[in-house]
Short mmCIF file of C-alpha atoms and ligand atoms in Angstrom, two decimals:
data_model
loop_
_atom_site.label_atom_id
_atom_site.label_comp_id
_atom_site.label_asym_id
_atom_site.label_seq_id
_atom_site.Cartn_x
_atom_site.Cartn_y
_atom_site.Cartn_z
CA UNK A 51 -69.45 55.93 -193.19
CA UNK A 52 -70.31 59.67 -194.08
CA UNK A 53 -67.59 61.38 -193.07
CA UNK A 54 -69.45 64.91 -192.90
CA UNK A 55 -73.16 63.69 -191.50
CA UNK A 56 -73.88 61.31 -188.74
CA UNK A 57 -74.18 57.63 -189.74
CA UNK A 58 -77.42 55.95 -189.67
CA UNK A 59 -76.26 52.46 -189.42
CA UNK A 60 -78.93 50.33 -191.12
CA UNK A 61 -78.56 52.62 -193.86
CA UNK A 62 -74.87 52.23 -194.33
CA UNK A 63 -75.22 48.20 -193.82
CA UNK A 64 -77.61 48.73 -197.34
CA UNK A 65 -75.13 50.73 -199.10
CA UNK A 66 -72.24 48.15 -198.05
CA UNK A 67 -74.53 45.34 -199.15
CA UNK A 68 -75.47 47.01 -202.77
CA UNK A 69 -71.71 47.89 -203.20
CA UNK A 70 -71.18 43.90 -202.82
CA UNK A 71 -73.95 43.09 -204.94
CA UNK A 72 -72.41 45.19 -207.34
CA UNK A 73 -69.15 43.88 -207.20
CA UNK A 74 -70.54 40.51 -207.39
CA UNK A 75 -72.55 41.00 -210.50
CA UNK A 76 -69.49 42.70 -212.44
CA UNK A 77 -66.36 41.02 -211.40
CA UNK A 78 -67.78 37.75 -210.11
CA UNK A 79 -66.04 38.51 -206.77
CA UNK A 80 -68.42 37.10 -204.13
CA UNK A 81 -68.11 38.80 -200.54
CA UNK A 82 -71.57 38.92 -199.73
CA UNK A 83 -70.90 36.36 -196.89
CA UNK A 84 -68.15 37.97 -195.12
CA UNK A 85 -68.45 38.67 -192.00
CA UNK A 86 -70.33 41.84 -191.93
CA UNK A 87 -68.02 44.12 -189.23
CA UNK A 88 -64.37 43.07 -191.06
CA UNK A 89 -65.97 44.82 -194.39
CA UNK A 90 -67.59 47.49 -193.25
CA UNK A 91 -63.83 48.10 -191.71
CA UNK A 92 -61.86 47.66 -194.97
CA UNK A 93 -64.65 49.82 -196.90
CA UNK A 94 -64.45 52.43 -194.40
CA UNK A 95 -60.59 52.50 -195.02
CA UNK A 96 -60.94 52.14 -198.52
CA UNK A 97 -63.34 55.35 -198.20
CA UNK A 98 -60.71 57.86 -197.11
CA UNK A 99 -58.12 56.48 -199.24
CA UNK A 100 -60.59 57.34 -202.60
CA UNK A 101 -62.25 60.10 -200.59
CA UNK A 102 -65.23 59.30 -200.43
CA UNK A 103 -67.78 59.76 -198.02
CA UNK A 104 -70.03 56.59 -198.85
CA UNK A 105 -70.49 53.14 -199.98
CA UNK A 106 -72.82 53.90 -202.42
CA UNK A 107 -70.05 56.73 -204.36
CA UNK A 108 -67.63 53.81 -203.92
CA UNK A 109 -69.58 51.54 -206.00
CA UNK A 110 -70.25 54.08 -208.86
CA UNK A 111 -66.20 54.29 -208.90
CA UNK A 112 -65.71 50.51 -208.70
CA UNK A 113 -68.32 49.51 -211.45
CA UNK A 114 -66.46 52.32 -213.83
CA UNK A 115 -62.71 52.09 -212.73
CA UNK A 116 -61.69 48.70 -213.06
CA UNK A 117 -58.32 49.64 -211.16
CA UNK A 118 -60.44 51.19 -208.07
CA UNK A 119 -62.29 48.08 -207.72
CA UNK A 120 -59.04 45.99 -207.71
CA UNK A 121 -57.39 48.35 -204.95
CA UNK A 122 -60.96 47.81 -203.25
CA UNK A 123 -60.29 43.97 -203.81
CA UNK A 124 -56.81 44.05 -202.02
CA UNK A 125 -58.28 45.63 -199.16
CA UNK A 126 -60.90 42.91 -199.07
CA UNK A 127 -58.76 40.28 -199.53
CA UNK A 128 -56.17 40.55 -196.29
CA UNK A 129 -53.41 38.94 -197.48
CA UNK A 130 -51.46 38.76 -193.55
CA UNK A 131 -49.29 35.55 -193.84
CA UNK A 132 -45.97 34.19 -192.06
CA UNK A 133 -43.65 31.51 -192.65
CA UNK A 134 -44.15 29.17 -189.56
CA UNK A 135 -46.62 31.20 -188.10
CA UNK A 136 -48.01 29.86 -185.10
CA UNK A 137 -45.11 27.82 -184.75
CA UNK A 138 -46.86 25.25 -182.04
CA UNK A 139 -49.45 24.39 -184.85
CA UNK A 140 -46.30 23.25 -186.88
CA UNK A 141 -44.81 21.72 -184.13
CA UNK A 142 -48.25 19.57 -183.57
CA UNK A 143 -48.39 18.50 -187.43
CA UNK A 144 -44.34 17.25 -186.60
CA UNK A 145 -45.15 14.94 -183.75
CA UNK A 146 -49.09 14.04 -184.28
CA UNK A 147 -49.18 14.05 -188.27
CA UNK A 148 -46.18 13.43 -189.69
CA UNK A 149 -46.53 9.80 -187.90
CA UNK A 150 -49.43 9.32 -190.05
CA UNK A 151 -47.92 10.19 -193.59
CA UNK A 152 -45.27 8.01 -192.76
CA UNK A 153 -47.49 5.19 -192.83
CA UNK A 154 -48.93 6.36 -196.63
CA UNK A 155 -47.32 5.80 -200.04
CA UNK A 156 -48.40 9.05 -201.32
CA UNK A 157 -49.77 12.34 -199.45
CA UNK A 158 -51.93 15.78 -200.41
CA UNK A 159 -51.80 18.61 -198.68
CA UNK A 160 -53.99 21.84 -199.87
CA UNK A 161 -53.15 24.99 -198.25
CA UNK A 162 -56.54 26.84 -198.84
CA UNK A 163 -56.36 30.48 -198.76
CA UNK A 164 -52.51 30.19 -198.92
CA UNK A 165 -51.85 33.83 -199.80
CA UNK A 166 -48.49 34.62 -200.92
CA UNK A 167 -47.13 31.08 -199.87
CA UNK A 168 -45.42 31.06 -196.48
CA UNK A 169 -47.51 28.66 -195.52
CA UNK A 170 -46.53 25.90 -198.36
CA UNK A 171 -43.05 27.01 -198.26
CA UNK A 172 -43.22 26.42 -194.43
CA UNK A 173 -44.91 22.72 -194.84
CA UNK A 174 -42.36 22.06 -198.04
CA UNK A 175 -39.48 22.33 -195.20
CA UNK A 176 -40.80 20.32 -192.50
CA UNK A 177 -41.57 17.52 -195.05
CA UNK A 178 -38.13 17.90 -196.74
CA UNK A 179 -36.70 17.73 -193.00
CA UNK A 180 -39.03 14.82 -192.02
CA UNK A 181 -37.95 12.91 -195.35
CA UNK A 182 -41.29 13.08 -197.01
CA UNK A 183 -41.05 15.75 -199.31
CA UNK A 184 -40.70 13.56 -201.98
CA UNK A 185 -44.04 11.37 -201.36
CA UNK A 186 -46.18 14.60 -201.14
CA UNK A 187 -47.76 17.17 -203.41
CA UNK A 188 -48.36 20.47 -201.89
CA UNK A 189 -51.56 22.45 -202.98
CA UNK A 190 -51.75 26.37 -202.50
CA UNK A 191 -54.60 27.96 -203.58
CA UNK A 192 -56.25 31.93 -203.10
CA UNK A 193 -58.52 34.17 -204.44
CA UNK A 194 -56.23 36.92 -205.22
CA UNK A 195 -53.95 36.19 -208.27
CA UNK A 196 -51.65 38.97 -207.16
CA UNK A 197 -51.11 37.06 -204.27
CA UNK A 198 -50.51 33.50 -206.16
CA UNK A 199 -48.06 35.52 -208.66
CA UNK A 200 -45.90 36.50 -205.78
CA UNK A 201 -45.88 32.61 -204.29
CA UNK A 202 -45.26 30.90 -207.53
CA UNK A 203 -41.96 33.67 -207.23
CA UNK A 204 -41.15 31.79 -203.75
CA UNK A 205 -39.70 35.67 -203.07
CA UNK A 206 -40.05 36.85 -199.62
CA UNK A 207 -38.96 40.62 -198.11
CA UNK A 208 -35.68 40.30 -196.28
CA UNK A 209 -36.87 42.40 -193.22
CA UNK A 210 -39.47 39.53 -192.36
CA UNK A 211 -36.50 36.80 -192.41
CA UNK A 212 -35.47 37.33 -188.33
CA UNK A 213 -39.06 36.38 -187.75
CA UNK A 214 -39.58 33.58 -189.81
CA UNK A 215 -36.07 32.37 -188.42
CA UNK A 216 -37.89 32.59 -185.04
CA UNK A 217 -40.79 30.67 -185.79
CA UNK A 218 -38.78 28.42 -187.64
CA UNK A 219 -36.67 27.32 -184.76
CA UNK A 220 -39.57 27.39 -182.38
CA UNK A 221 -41.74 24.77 -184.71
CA UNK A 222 -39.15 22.26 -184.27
CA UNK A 223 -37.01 23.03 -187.31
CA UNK A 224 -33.90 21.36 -187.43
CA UNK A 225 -31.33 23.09 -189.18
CA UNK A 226 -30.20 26.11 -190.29
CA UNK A 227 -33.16 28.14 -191.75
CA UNK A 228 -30.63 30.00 -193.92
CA UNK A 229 -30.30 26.96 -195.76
CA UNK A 230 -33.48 27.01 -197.51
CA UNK A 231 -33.29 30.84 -199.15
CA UNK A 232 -31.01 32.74 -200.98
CA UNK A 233 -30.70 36.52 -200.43
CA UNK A 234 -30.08 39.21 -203.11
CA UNK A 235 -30.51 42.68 -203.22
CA UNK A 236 -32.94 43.33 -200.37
CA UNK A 237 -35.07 40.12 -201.40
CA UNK A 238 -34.96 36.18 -200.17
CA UNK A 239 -35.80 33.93 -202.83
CA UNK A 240 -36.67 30.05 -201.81
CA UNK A 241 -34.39 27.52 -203.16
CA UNK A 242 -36.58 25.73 -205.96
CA UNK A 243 -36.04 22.36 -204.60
CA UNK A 244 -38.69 23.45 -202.22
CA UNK A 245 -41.30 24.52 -205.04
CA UNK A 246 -41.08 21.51 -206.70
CA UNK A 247 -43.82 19.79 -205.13
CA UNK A 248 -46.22 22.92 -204.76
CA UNK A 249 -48.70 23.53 -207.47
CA UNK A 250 -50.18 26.85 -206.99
CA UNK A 251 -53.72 27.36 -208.52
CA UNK A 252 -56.49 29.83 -208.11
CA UNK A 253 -58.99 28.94 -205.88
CA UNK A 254 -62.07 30.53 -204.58
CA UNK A 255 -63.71 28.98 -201.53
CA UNK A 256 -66.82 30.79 -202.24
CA UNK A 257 -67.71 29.52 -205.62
CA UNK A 258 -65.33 26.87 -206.45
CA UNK A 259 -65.92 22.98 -206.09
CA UNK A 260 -63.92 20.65 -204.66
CA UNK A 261 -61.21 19.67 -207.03
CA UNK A 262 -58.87 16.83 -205.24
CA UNK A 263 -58.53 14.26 -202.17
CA UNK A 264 -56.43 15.89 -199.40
CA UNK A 265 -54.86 13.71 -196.40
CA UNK A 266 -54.54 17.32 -194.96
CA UNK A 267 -56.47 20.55 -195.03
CA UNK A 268 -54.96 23.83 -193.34
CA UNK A 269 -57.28 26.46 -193.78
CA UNK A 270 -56.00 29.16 -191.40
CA UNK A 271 -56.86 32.82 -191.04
CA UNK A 272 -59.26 32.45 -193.49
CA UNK A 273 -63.19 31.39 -192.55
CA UNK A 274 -62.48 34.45 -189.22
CA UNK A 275 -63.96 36.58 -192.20
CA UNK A 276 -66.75 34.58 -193.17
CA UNK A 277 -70.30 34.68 -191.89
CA UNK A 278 -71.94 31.68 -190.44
CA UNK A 279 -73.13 30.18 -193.48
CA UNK A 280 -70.37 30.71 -195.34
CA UNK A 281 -68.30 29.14 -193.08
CA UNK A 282 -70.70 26.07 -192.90
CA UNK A 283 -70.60 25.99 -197.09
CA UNK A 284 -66.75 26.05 -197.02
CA UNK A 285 -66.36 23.31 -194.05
CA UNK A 286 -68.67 21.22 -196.48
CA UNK A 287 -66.23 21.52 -199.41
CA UNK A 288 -63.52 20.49 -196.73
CA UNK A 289 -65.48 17.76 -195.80
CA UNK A 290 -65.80 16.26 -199.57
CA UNK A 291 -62.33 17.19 -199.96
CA UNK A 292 -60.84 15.37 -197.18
CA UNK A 293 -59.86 11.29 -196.90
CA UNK A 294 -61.62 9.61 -194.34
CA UNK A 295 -58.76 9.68 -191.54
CA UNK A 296 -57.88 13.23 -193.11
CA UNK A 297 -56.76 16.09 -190.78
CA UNK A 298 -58.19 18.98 -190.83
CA UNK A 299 -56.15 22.48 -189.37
CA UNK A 300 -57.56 25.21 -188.72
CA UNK A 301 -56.27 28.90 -186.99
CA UNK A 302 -56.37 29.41 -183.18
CA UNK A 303 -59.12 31.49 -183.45
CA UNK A 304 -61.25 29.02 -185.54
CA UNK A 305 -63.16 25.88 -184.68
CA UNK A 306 -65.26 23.15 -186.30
CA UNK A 307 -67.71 22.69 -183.26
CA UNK A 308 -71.59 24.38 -183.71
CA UNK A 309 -70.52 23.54 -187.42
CA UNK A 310 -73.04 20.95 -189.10
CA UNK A 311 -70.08 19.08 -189.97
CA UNK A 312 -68.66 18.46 -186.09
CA UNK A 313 -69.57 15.13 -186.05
CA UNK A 314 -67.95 14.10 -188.09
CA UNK A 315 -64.68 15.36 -187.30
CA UNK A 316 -63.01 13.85 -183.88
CA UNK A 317 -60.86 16.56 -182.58
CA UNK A 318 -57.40 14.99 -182.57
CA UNK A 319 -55.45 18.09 -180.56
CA UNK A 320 -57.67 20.96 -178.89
CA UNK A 321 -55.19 23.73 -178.27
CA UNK A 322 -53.60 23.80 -181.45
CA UNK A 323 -57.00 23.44 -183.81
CA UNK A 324 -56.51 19.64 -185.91
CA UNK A 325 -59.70 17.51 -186.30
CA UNK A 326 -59.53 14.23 -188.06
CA UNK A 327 -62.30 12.98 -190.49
CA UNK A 328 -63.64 10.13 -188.92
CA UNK A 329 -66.81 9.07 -191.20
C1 LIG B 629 -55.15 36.34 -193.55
S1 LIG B 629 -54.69 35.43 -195.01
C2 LIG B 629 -54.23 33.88 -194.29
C3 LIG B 629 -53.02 33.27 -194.96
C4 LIG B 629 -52.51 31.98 -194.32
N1 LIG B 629 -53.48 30.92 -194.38
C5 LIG B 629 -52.09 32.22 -192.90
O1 LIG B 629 -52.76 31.81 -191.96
O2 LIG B 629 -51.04 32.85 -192.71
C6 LIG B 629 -56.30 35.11 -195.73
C7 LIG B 629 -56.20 34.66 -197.17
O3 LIG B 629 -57.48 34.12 -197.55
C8 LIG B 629 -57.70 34.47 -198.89
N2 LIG B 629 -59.13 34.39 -199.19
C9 LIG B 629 -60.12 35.23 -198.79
N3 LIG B 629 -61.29 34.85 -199.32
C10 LIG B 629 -61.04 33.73 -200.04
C11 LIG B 629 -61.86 32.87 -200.83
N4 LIG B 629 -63.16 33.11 -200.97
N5 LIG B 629 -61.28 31.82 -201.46
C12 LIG B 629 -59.95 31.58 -201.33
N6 LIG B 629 -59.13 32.37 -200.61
C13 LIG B 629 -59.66 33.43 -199.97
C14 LIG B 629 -57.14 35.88 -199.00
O4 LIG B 629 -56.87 36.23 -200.35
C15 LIG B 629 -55.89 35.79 -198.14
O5 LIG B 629 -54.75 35.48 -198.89
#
């Protein structure tokens, strides 16, 4: 972490921990769960940005300089997202879930740690496409505000359209993707239609309670930077959260097994991640 002396390690590991105590204790931001190897990267990054050479000068600039620690808090944050991304986990919820709402008069979906909203956007097209748009409230929630502000805007770079055309047409989509964006000036906006089931809310998994009864959870991307019992807190608020005969979806690098909660989940398709709440 010093960037002139060699690092002792445990000592670094304290300064990273006092710099998220701090950060906790001013801004209410809890990351002192995270898995420890993911910060230490996005501090280290955030070091040479500020130049500094350690956590501990980092923290004296966040605790003073508002706008530092917010700059600090979009590093922290990692707001990667896609439309359709991982399009086989879309193409799952078509042919194994969709069945399911079908046989329900009403349906909610929360997209937890949502981002900037591909992912909603994403499910508001397959459930326009599979008829049951109508019948189903969408729920994205995040941390970050900034990224909330730009998914309540349903605007999306242009650049990124060729790939989320891709992914589209590899989940199973069937039409044009083109149909569900307007372009102008360098920037795709969503057609509303599509927004008008998604309420977008701030949400933090840390600290926040359970708020609503899902028939679906996707939580993707998000618990890889948790520690253990972080994760184990958050799959408990899924747990309260979910209907019994709920899915649950998780990334493709996540899993609910060695979780407290397992056993109560039956795992309803291996490869791409879905459990279903079973008591
Ligand atoms: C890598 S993105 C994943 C986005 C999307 N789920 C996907 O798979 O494409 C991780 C998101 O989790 C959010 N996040 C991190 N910690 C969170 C927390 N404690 N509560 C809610 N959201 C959180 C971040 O702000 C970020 O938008």
């Amino acid at each position: 972490m010093n960037l002139h002396n060699p690092v002792d390690p445990e000592l670094e590991k304290l300064e990273i921990s006092l710099l998220l105590e701090g950060i906790f204790r001013q801004y209410g931001y809890d990351f002192r769960n995270y898995a420890y190897t993911s910060v230490k990267r996005r501090v280290t990054h955030r070091l040479q940005l500020e130049g500094f050479d350690t956590a501990t000068r980092l923290l004296d600039g966040v605790l003073h300089d508002p706008e530092m620690f917010h700059r600090l808090l979009g590093d922290l944050v990692i707001p990667v997202t896609e439309m359709f991304r991982d399009p086989e986990t879309f193409q799952a919820f078509r042919d194994g879930i969709v069945p399911e709402l079908r046989k329900l008069p009403y349906a909610r979906i929360w997209h937890a740690g949502c981002s900037t909203g591909e992912e909603p956007y994403s499910m508001a097209i397959l459930l326009e496409e599979e008829g049951l748009l109508d019948k189903t409230r969408i729920y994205g929630t995040d941390i970050s505000e900034g990224a909330l502000e730009q998914a309540k805007d349903g605007v999306m770079p242009l650049e990124r359209m060729q790939l989320y055309t891709q992914n589209y047409q590899a989940s199973g989509g069937k039409r044009a993707f083109s149909e569900y964006y307007v372009s102008d000036h360098g920037l795709v906006l969503m057609k509303p239609f599509l927004r008008k089931n998604i309420v977008f809310a701030r949400h933090n998994l840390v600290t926040d309670r359970s708020f609503n009864e899902f028939q679906v959870i996707f939580c993707r991307n998000v618990m890889i930077y948790f520690d253990t019992v972080l994760r184990e807190h958050v799959h408990r608020l899924f747990y309260e959260s979910l209907a019994v005969g709920g899915f649950l979806v998780l990334g493709n690098k996540e899993s609910i097994s060695f979780t407290p909660m397992a056993e109560r989940y039956e795992v309803f398709d291996d490869a791409n991640r879905i459990y279903r709440k079973v008591v």
